[in-house]
Coordinates of C-alpha atoms in Angstrom, one line a residue:
M208 CA 0.0 0.0 0.1
V209 CA 1.3 3.4 -1.0
K210 CA -0.2 6.7 -0.1
M211 CA -0.4 9.1 -3.0
I212 CA -2.0 12.5 -3.6
L213 CA -4.3 12.0 -6.5
S214 CA -7.3 13.6 -8.2
G215 CA -10.3 11.5 -8.9
N216 CA -9.1 11.1 -12.5
Y217 CA -5.7 9.9 -11.7
A218 CA -7.1 7.4 -9.2
A219 CA -9.2 6.0 -12.2
A220 CA -6.2 5.5 -14.2
Y221 CA -4.3 3.9 -11.4
A222 CA -7.2 1.6 -10.8
A223 CA -7.2 0.5 -14.5
K224 CA -3.4 0.0 -14.4
L225 CA -4.0 -2.3 -11.2
A226 CA -6.7 -4.3 -12.8
R227 CA -4.1 -4.9 -15.6
V228 CA -6.6 -3.8 -18.4
N229 CA -5.5 -5.1 -21.8
V230 CA -7.2 -2.6 -24.2
I231 CA -8.0 1.1 -23.6
A232 CA -10.1 2.9 -26.2
A233 CA -11.2 6.3 -25.6
Y234 CA -11.9 9.8 -27.1
P235 CA -11.0 13.0 -25.3
I236 CA -13.5 15.1 -23.6
T237 CA -13.4 17.6 -20.9
P238 CA -13.5 16.6 -17.8
Q239 CA -12.4 13.2 -18.6
T240 CA -9.2 13.6 -20.6
Q241 CA -6.8 13.4 -17.8
I242 CA -7.7 9.8 -17.4
I243 CA -6.7 8.5 -20.8
E244 CA -3.6 10.7 -20.8
K245 CA -2.4 9.2 -17.8
L246 CA -3.1 5.7 -19.0
A247 CA -1.2 6.7 -22.3
E248 CA 1.7 7.8 -20.0
F249 CA 1.7 4.4 -18.2
I250 CA 1.7 2.4 -21.3
E251 CA 4.6 4.7 -23.0
N252 CA 6.7 4.3 -19.8
G253 CA 6.2 0.4 -19.8
E254 CA 4.2 0.6 -16.5
L255 CA 1.2 -1.1 -18.2
N256 CA 1.0 -3.8 -21.0
A257 CA -1.9 -2.8 -22.8
R258 CA -3.1 -1.8 -26.3
Y259 CA -4.2 1.8 -26.7
I260 CA -6.5 2.3 -29.6
R261 CA -6.9 6.0 -30.7
V262 CA -10.4 6.3 -32.1
E263 CA -12.3 8.9 -33.9
S264 CA -15.3 9.2 -31.4
E265 CA -16.9 7.8 -28.3
H266 CA -19.2 5.7 -30.3
S267 CA -16.0 4.0 -31.7
A268 CA -14.4 3.7 -28.6
M269 CA -17.3 1.6 -27.0
A270 CA -17.3 -0.4 -30.2
A271 CA -13.7 -1.2 -29.6
C272 CA -14.1 -2.1 -26.2
I273 CA -16.9 -4.5 -27.3
G274 CA -14.7 -6.2 -29.8
A275 CA -12.1 -6.6 -27.3
A276 CA -14.4 -8.0 -24.6
A277 CA -15.8 -10.4 -26.9
V278 CA -12.4 -12.0 -27.6
G279 CA -11.6 -12.4 -24.0
A280 CA -9.7 -9.1 -23.3
R281 CA -10.3 -6.8 -20.2
P282 CA -11.0 -3.5 -21.8
F283 CA -11.4 0.0 -20.2
T284 CA -12.8 3.3 -21.4
A285 CA -13.9 6.6 -20.1
T286 CA -16.0 9.5 -21.1
A287 CA -18.5 12.2 -20.2
S288 CA -21.6 14.3 -21.0
Q289 CA -22.1 14.5 -25.0
G290 CA -19.6 11.8 -25.4
L291 CA -21.7 9.5 -23.4
I292 CA -24.8 10.2 -25.4
Y293 CA -23.0 9.7 -28.6
M294 CA -21.9 6.4 -27.4
S295 CA -25.4 5.4 -26.1
E296 CA -26.2 3.1 -29.2
M297 CA -23.1 0.9 -28.2
L298 CA -24.0 1.0 -24.6
W299 CA -27.0 -1.4 -25.4
W300 CA -25.0 -3.5 -27.5
A301 CA -22.5 -4.0 -24.8
A302 CA -25.1 -5.0 -22.3
G303 CA -27.2 -7.1 -24.7
A304 CA -24.2 -9.1 -25.6
R305 CA -23.2 -9.7 -21.9
L306 CA -19.9 -8.3 -22.0
P307 CA -17.7 -7.5 -19.1
I308 CA -16.6 -3.9 -19.6
V309 CA -15.8 -1.2 -17.1
M310 CA -16.2 2.5 -18.0
G311 CA -15.4 5.7 -15.9
V312 CA -18.0 8.5 -16.5
V313 CA -17.2 11.9 -15.4
T314 CA -20.7 13.3 -14.9
R315 CA -21.2 16.7 -16.8
A316 CA -24.1 18.9 -17.8
L317 CA -25.5 18.2 -21.2
A318 CA -25.5 21.0 -24.0
P319 CA -27.2 23.3 -25.0
P320 CA -26.2 25.7 -23.4
W321 CA -22.6 24.4 -23.3
S322 CA -21.4 23.6 -19.6
I323 CA -18.4 21.6 -18.5
W324 CA -19.7 21.4 -14.9
S325 CA -21.3 18.6 -13.0
D326 CA -24.7 17.2 -13.6
H327 CA -25.8 13.7 -13.2
S328 CA -28.4 13.6 -16.0
D329 CA -25.9 12.4 -18.5
I330 CA -25.3 9.0 -16.9
L331 CA -28.9 8.6 -15.4
S332 CA -30.3 9.1 -18.7
Q333 CA -28.6 5.7 -19.6
R334 CA -29.9 4.0 -16.6
D335 CA -32.2 1.4 -18.8
T336 CA -29.6 0.2 -21.1
G337 CA -28.7 -2.9 -18.8
W338 CA -25.4 -1.5 -17.4
L339 CA -24.7 -1.3 -13.7
I340 CA -24.0 2.0 -12.5
F341 CA -22.0 3.0 -9.4
F342 CA -21.5 6.5 -7.7
P343 CA -18.2 6.9 -5.7
E344 CA -18.0 9.8 -3.2
S345 CA -14.3 10.4 -3.3
A346 CA -11.0 9.7 -5.3
Q347 CA -10.3 6.9 -2.9
E348 CA -13.6 5.2 -3.6
V349 CA -13.1 5.8 -7.4
L350 CA -10.1 3.8 -7.3
D351 CA -11.5 1.0 -5.2
T352 CA -14.8 1.0 -7.1
I353 CA -13.2 0.5 -10.5
I354 CA -11.0 -2.4 -9.2
Q355 CA -14.2 -3.9 -7.5
A356 CA -16.1 -3.3 -10.8
Y357 CA -14.0 -5.7 -12.9
K358 CA -14.5 -8.4 -10.2
I359 CA -18.3 -8.0 -10.4
S360 CA -18.6 -7.6 -14.1
E361 CA -16.5 -10.6 -14.9
N362 CA -18.6 -12.9 -12.5
E363 CA -20.5 -15.4 -14.4
E364 CA -23.6 -14.7 -12.5
V365 CA -23.4 -11.3 -13.9
L366 CA -21.6 -10.5 -17.1
L367 CA -22.7 -7.2 -17.4
P368 CA -20.9 -4.0 -18.2
I369 CA -20.4 -1.3 -15.3
A370 CA -20.1 2.5 -15.5
V371 CA -18.5 4.0 -12.4
A372 CA -19.6 7.7 -12.4
W373 CA -18.1 10.7 -10.4
D374 CA -18.7 14.4 -10.4
A375 CA -16.9 16.5 -12.8
F376 CA -14.2 19.0 -10.8
Y377 CA -15.6 18.1 -7.3
I378 CA -13.9 14.7 -7.6
S379 CA -12.3 14.5 -11.1
H380 CA -9.9 17.4 -10.5
S381 CA -9.8 17.6 -6.8
Y382 CA -6.8 16.1 -5.1
E383 CA -6.8 14.0 -1.9
V384 CA -4.5 11.4 -0.2
V385 CA -5.3 8.1 -1.8
D386 CA -4.3 4.6 -0.5
V387 CA -3.1 2.8 -3.7
P388 CA -2.8 -1.0 -3.1
S389 CA 0.0 -3.1 -4.2
Q390 CA -0.1 -4.9 -7.5
R391 CA 0.2 -8.3 -5.7
N392 CA -2.8 -7.8 -3.4
V393 CA -5.0 -6.5 -6.5
D394 CA -3.8 -9.6 -8.4
N395 CA -4.9 -12.0 -5.5
F396 CA -8.2 -10.0 -5.6
L397 CA -8.7 -9.7 -9.2
P398 CA -7.2 -12.7 -11.2
S399 CA -6.8 -12.5 -15.0
R400 CA -10.1 -12.7 -16.8
K401 CA -11.1 -16.1 -17.9
K402 CA -12.9 -16.9 -21.1
Y403 CA -16.6 -17.9 -21.1
K404 CA -18.7 -20.2 -23.5
H405 CA -19.6 -17.2 -25.7
T406 CA -16.0 -15.7 -26.0
L407 CA -15.2 -15.4 -29.7
D408 CA -12.5 -17.8 -30.9
I409 CA -11.1 -18.1 -34.4
D410 CA -10.5 -21.8 -33.8
N411 CA -14.1 -22.3 -33.1
P412 CA -16.2 -19.7 -34.8
F413 CA -19.8 -19.1 -34.3
S414 CA -22.4 -16.3 -34.6
H415 CA -22.9 -14.0 -31.9
G416 CA -25.4 -10.9 -31.6
N417 CA -27.2 -11.9 -34.7
L418 CA -30.9 -11.5 -35.9
V419 CA -33.4 -13.0 -33.0
F420 CA -36.9 -13.7 -33.9
P421 CA -39.9 -12.7 -31.8
E422 CA -40.2 -16.1 -30.0
Y423 CA -36.7 -15.7 -28.5
Y424 CA -36.1 -11.8 -28.0
M425 CA -38.1 -11.4 -24.9
E426 CA -35.9 -14.1 -23.1
Y427 CA -32.8 -12.2 -23.9
R428 CA -34.2 -9.1 -22.1
Y429 CA -35.4 -11.2 -19.1
Y430 CA -31.9 -12.8 -18.5
I431 CA -30.3 -9.3 -18.5
D432 CA -32.7 -8.3 -15.8
D433 CA -32.1 -11.5 -13.8
A434 CA -28.4 -11.0 -14.1
S435 CA -28.7 -7.5 -12.9
N436 CA -30.8 -8.6 -9.8
S437 CA -28.3 -11.4 -9.1
S438 CA -25.5 -8.9 -9.1
K439 CA -26.8 -7.3 -5.9
K440 CA -25.6 -10.4 -4.1
I441 CA -22.1 -10.3 -5.9
I442 CA -21.7 -6.6 -5.2
R443 CA -22.2 -7.1 -1.4
E444 CA -19.8 -10.2 -1.4
V445 CA -17.1 -8.3 -3.4
D446 CA -17.2 -5.3 -1.1
E447 CA -16.9 -7.6 1.9
E448 CA -14.0 -9.4 0.3
Y449 CA -12.2 -6.1 -0.7
Y450 CA -12.7 -5.1 3.1
K451 CA -10.8 -8.2 4.3
I452 CA -7.9 -7.7 1.9
F453 CA -7.6 -3.8 1.8
G454 CA -9.5 -2.7 4.9
R455 CA -12.1 -0.5 3.3
T456 CA -15.7 -1.0 2.8
Y457 CA -18.6 1.0 1.2
G458 CA -21.6 -0.9 2.4
G459 CA -22.2 -2.6 -1.0
L460 CA -25.2 -0.9 -2.6
I461 CA -25.7 1.8 0.0
E462 CA -23.9 3.6 2.7
K463 CA -25.7 4.3 5.8
Y464 CA -24.6 7.3 7.9
R465 CA -25.8 8.0 11.3
C466 CA -29.0 6.2 10.5
D467 CA -29.5 4.3 13.7
N468 CA -32.3 6.0 15.9
A469 CA -32.8 8.7 13.0
E470 CA -36.3 10.1 12.6
Y471 CA -35.3 12.0 9.2
L472 CA -33.1 10.9 6.5
F473 CA -31.2 12.8 3.8
I474 CA -30.9 10.6 0.6
S475 CA -28.4 11.6 -2.3
L476 CA -25.4 10.3 -4.2
G477 CA -21.9 11.5 -5.5
A478 CA -19.9 14.5 -4.5
F479 CA -22.9 16.1 -2.4
S480 CA -22.3 13.2 0.1
G481 CA -19.4 14.6 2.1
D482 CA -21.3 18.0 2.7
I483 CA -24.5 16.1 3.7
K484 CA -22.5 14.1 6.1
E485 CA -21.1 17.4 7.8
A486 CA -24.6 18.8 7.7
V487 CA -25.9 15.6 9.5
D488 CA -23.2 15.9 12.2
R489 CA -24.1 19.6 12.7
L490 CA -27.7 19.0 13.0
R491 CA -27.2 16.1 15.4
N492 CA -25.2 18.5 17.6
R493 CA -28.2 20.5 17.7
G494 CA -30.4 17.7 18.9
Y495 CA -32.0 16.7 15.6
R496 CA -32.1 13.0 14.9
V497 CA -31.0 12.9 11.3
G498 CA -29.2 10.4 9.1
F499 CA -28.0 10.0 5.5
I500 CA -28.5 7.2 2.9
R501 CA -25.9 7.4 0.3
I502 CA -26.8 5.5 -3.0
R503 CA -23.5 4.0 -4.1
C504 CA -25.3 1.8 -6.8
I505 CA -28.2 3.1 -8.7
R506 CA -28.3 0.2 -11.1
P507 CA -29.5 -2.3 -9.9
F508 CA -31.7 -0.2 -7.8
P509 CA -31.3 -1.0 -4.1
S510 CA -35.1 -1.0 -3.3
N511 CA -34.8 -3.4 -0.4
D512 CA -31.9 -2.0 1.3
I513 CA -33.4 1.5 1.3
K514 CA -36.8 0.3 2.6
E515 CA -35.0 -1.7 5.4
V516 CA -33.3 1.4 6.8
M517 CA -36.5 3.8 6.2
K518 CA -39.4 1.6 7.7
D519 CA -39.4 3.6 10.9
I520 CA -38.6 7.2 9.9
N521 CA -40.8 10.2 9.9
G522 CA -39.6 11.9 6.7
A523 CA -37.0 11.8 3.9
I524 CA -35.3 14.5 2.0
I525 CA -33.9 13.8 -1.3
I526 CA -31.3 16.0 -2.9
E527 CA -30.3 15.3 -6.5
R528 CA -28.2 16.9 -9.4
D529 CA -30.5 15.7 -12.3
F530 CA -33.9 16.2 -13.7
S531 CA -36.3 14.3 -16.0
F532 CA -38.3 16.9 -17.9
G533 CA -42.0 16.6 -17.5
K534 CA -41.5 14.3 -14.5
G535 CA -39.2 15.5 -11.9
G536 CA -36.1 14.4 -10.1
I537 CA -34.9 10.9 -11.4
L538 CA -33.6 9.6 -7.9
S539 CA -36.9 10.7 -6.1
T540 CA -39.1 9.2 -8.6
E541 CA -37.3 5.8 -8.2
I542 CA -37.2 6.2 -4.4
K543 CA -40.9 7.2 -4.2
S544 CA -41.7 4.2 -6.3
A545 CA -39.7 1.9 -4.0
L546 CA -41.2 3.2 -0.9
Y547 CA -44.7 3.6 -2.1
S548 CA -46.2 0.9 0.3
L549 CA -44.4 2.7 3.4
N550 CA -46.2 5.8 2.9
I551 CA -43.4 8.0 4.2
P552 CA -43.5 11.8 3.6
I553 CA -40.8 12.6 1.0
I554 CA -39.6 16.1 -0.1
S555 CA -37.6 16.3 -3.2
Y556 CA -34.9 19.0 -4.0
I557 CA -33.1 19.6 -7.2
A558 CA -29.7 21.5 -6.6
G559 CA -26.4 21.9 -8.1
I560 CA -27.6 21.5 -11.6
G561 CA -24.8 22.4 -14.1
G562 CA -22.1 22.5 -11.3
R563 CA -23.7 25.3 -9.1
D564 CA -22.0 25.1 -5.8
V565 CA -24.0 23.5 -2.9
G566 CA -22.5 23.3 0.6
Y567 CA -23.3 21.8 4.1
E568 CA -24.8 25.2 5.1
D569 CA -27.2 25.0 2.2
F570 CA -28.1 21.2 3.5
I571 CA -28.8 22.5 6.9
K572 CA -31.2 25.2 5.4
I573 CA -32.8 22.7 3.3
F574 CA -33.5 20.3 6.4
Q575 CA -34.7 23.4 8.6
S576 CA -37.2 24.2 5.8
S577 CA -38.2 20.5 5.2
Y578 CA -38.6 19.9 9.0
K579 CA -41.4 22.7 9.1
C580 CA -43.1 21.0 6.1
F581 CA -43.1 17.6 8.0
N582 CA -44.3 19.1 11.2
L583 CA -47.2 20.8 9.4
E584 CA -47.8 17.8 7.2
N585 CA -47.5 20.3 4.2
I586 CA -45.4 18.2 1.8
P587 CA -44.8 19.8 -1.7
E588 CA -45.9 17.6 -4.5
K589 CA -43.3 18.9 -7.0
P590 CA -39.5 19.0 -6.6
I591 CA -38.1 22.2 -5.0
W592 CA -35.5 23.8 -7.3
Y593 CA -33.1 24.9 -4.5
G594 CA -31.5 28.5 -5.2
L595 CA -33.4 28.9 -8.4
R596 CA -33.1 32.5 -9.8
V597 CA -36.4 34.1 -10.8
I598 CA -36.3 34.5 -14.6
K599 CA -39.0 37.2 -16.0

C-alpha cells in the first residue's frame, strides 16, 4: 500500500492499471481527458502492458471495447456528457452481448447551453441500457470501485458492463490522499479474466449477436434483468472481500451514515455526500435525529436496502443533481416508487444543476425548511429547485 496525492481522474487511471486492463479505447472530452492521458503515459513508460486504440469518436471507443471484451480481453474506457450520449447505441450492444466492460464516466451537464460542470443527467439518462451504475463519493472510492467493478462484471452470474460515475471537478480534479494498493494484493483479489462459453474464438467460430426472432428476443431481455438482480449479492460479497484484503468497505449498494435512531433521512449520491454528512453531524449536535443514505449503486436499484433503513422514519429529504423533464428528479422518482407501500413523507430537491455550488450550510437550510413541512404535514408534491433565480 502506497499513499499518493491523486485527483479522482488519476485515481481512476491507477485503478485501471492495477486491474491490468488489456485494451484502452477512448476519445478525449473535458473533464475526462486526464484519465486516458495518464493511461497513455503508463503504456509509454512500460508500466502498463495494454493496447491503446486511438479512435475518432466515443461511439467507436465503445465499439472497440465491445470487440476486445468479446475475444476475452479486459477493456477500459472513459467519457462524459455529450460523449456518453454519442456512445449510447453501443451501450445497448455491450449489455445485450453480456460483455464485462468497465467505463469511467465523469458526470457533466448536457448541452445546450454548453457547460463543463457537474450534472448527473448524462449517466442517469442511460440507466435503462442494462449497465450497472456506481456513484463513488471520493477519489479513494473511485479507485476502489473500478477495481471492484471488474470483479463484479466478470462474475459468471453477472456478465454485464459497469459504469463508475463521479462528479466533474468536485471529484475529477480535486486532489486527496489515496491509498494505492500493491499490485500483488490486487492480483490476488482480481485474477486474470477467464474466457466464457460465448467468448469469440477463431478456432471455434460461431455467430453472436445476430438476428433474433420474436419467439426468443423477450428471453434475452429477461436474462439481463435477472443478471442485474443477481449482481446485488455479488456486489455485497465483493465489497466484503475487498474489506478483508484492503481494509475499506462502502456498504455494498448503499452507505448508511448515522441512520441508527434517525427520525429523518437525507438521501443523495455523488460529491454532495461529504457536505451532507457534515450537515448531519451539525444537525445532530443541535438535537435533530438525522441520518443519511448514500446511494452507491443506482443500477441495480437497491430498493430493499433502502426500505429496510427507512421503515421507521418520519420523513425523507432527497437531494439530486439531475432532472427528467416533465416528471421530476430521477432519484426521487425511483425512491418514491420503491417506498410507495411505506407511505413515508418525501420532499424532493433539485440542487447543483450544471455544477452550481451547494455546501453543508445549504443542506442545513434544506433540512430546516423540510422539518417545518413535515411537522405541518405540508409536503410539496413537486420538486423544489433550490436556489433557483427568478427569470422574467
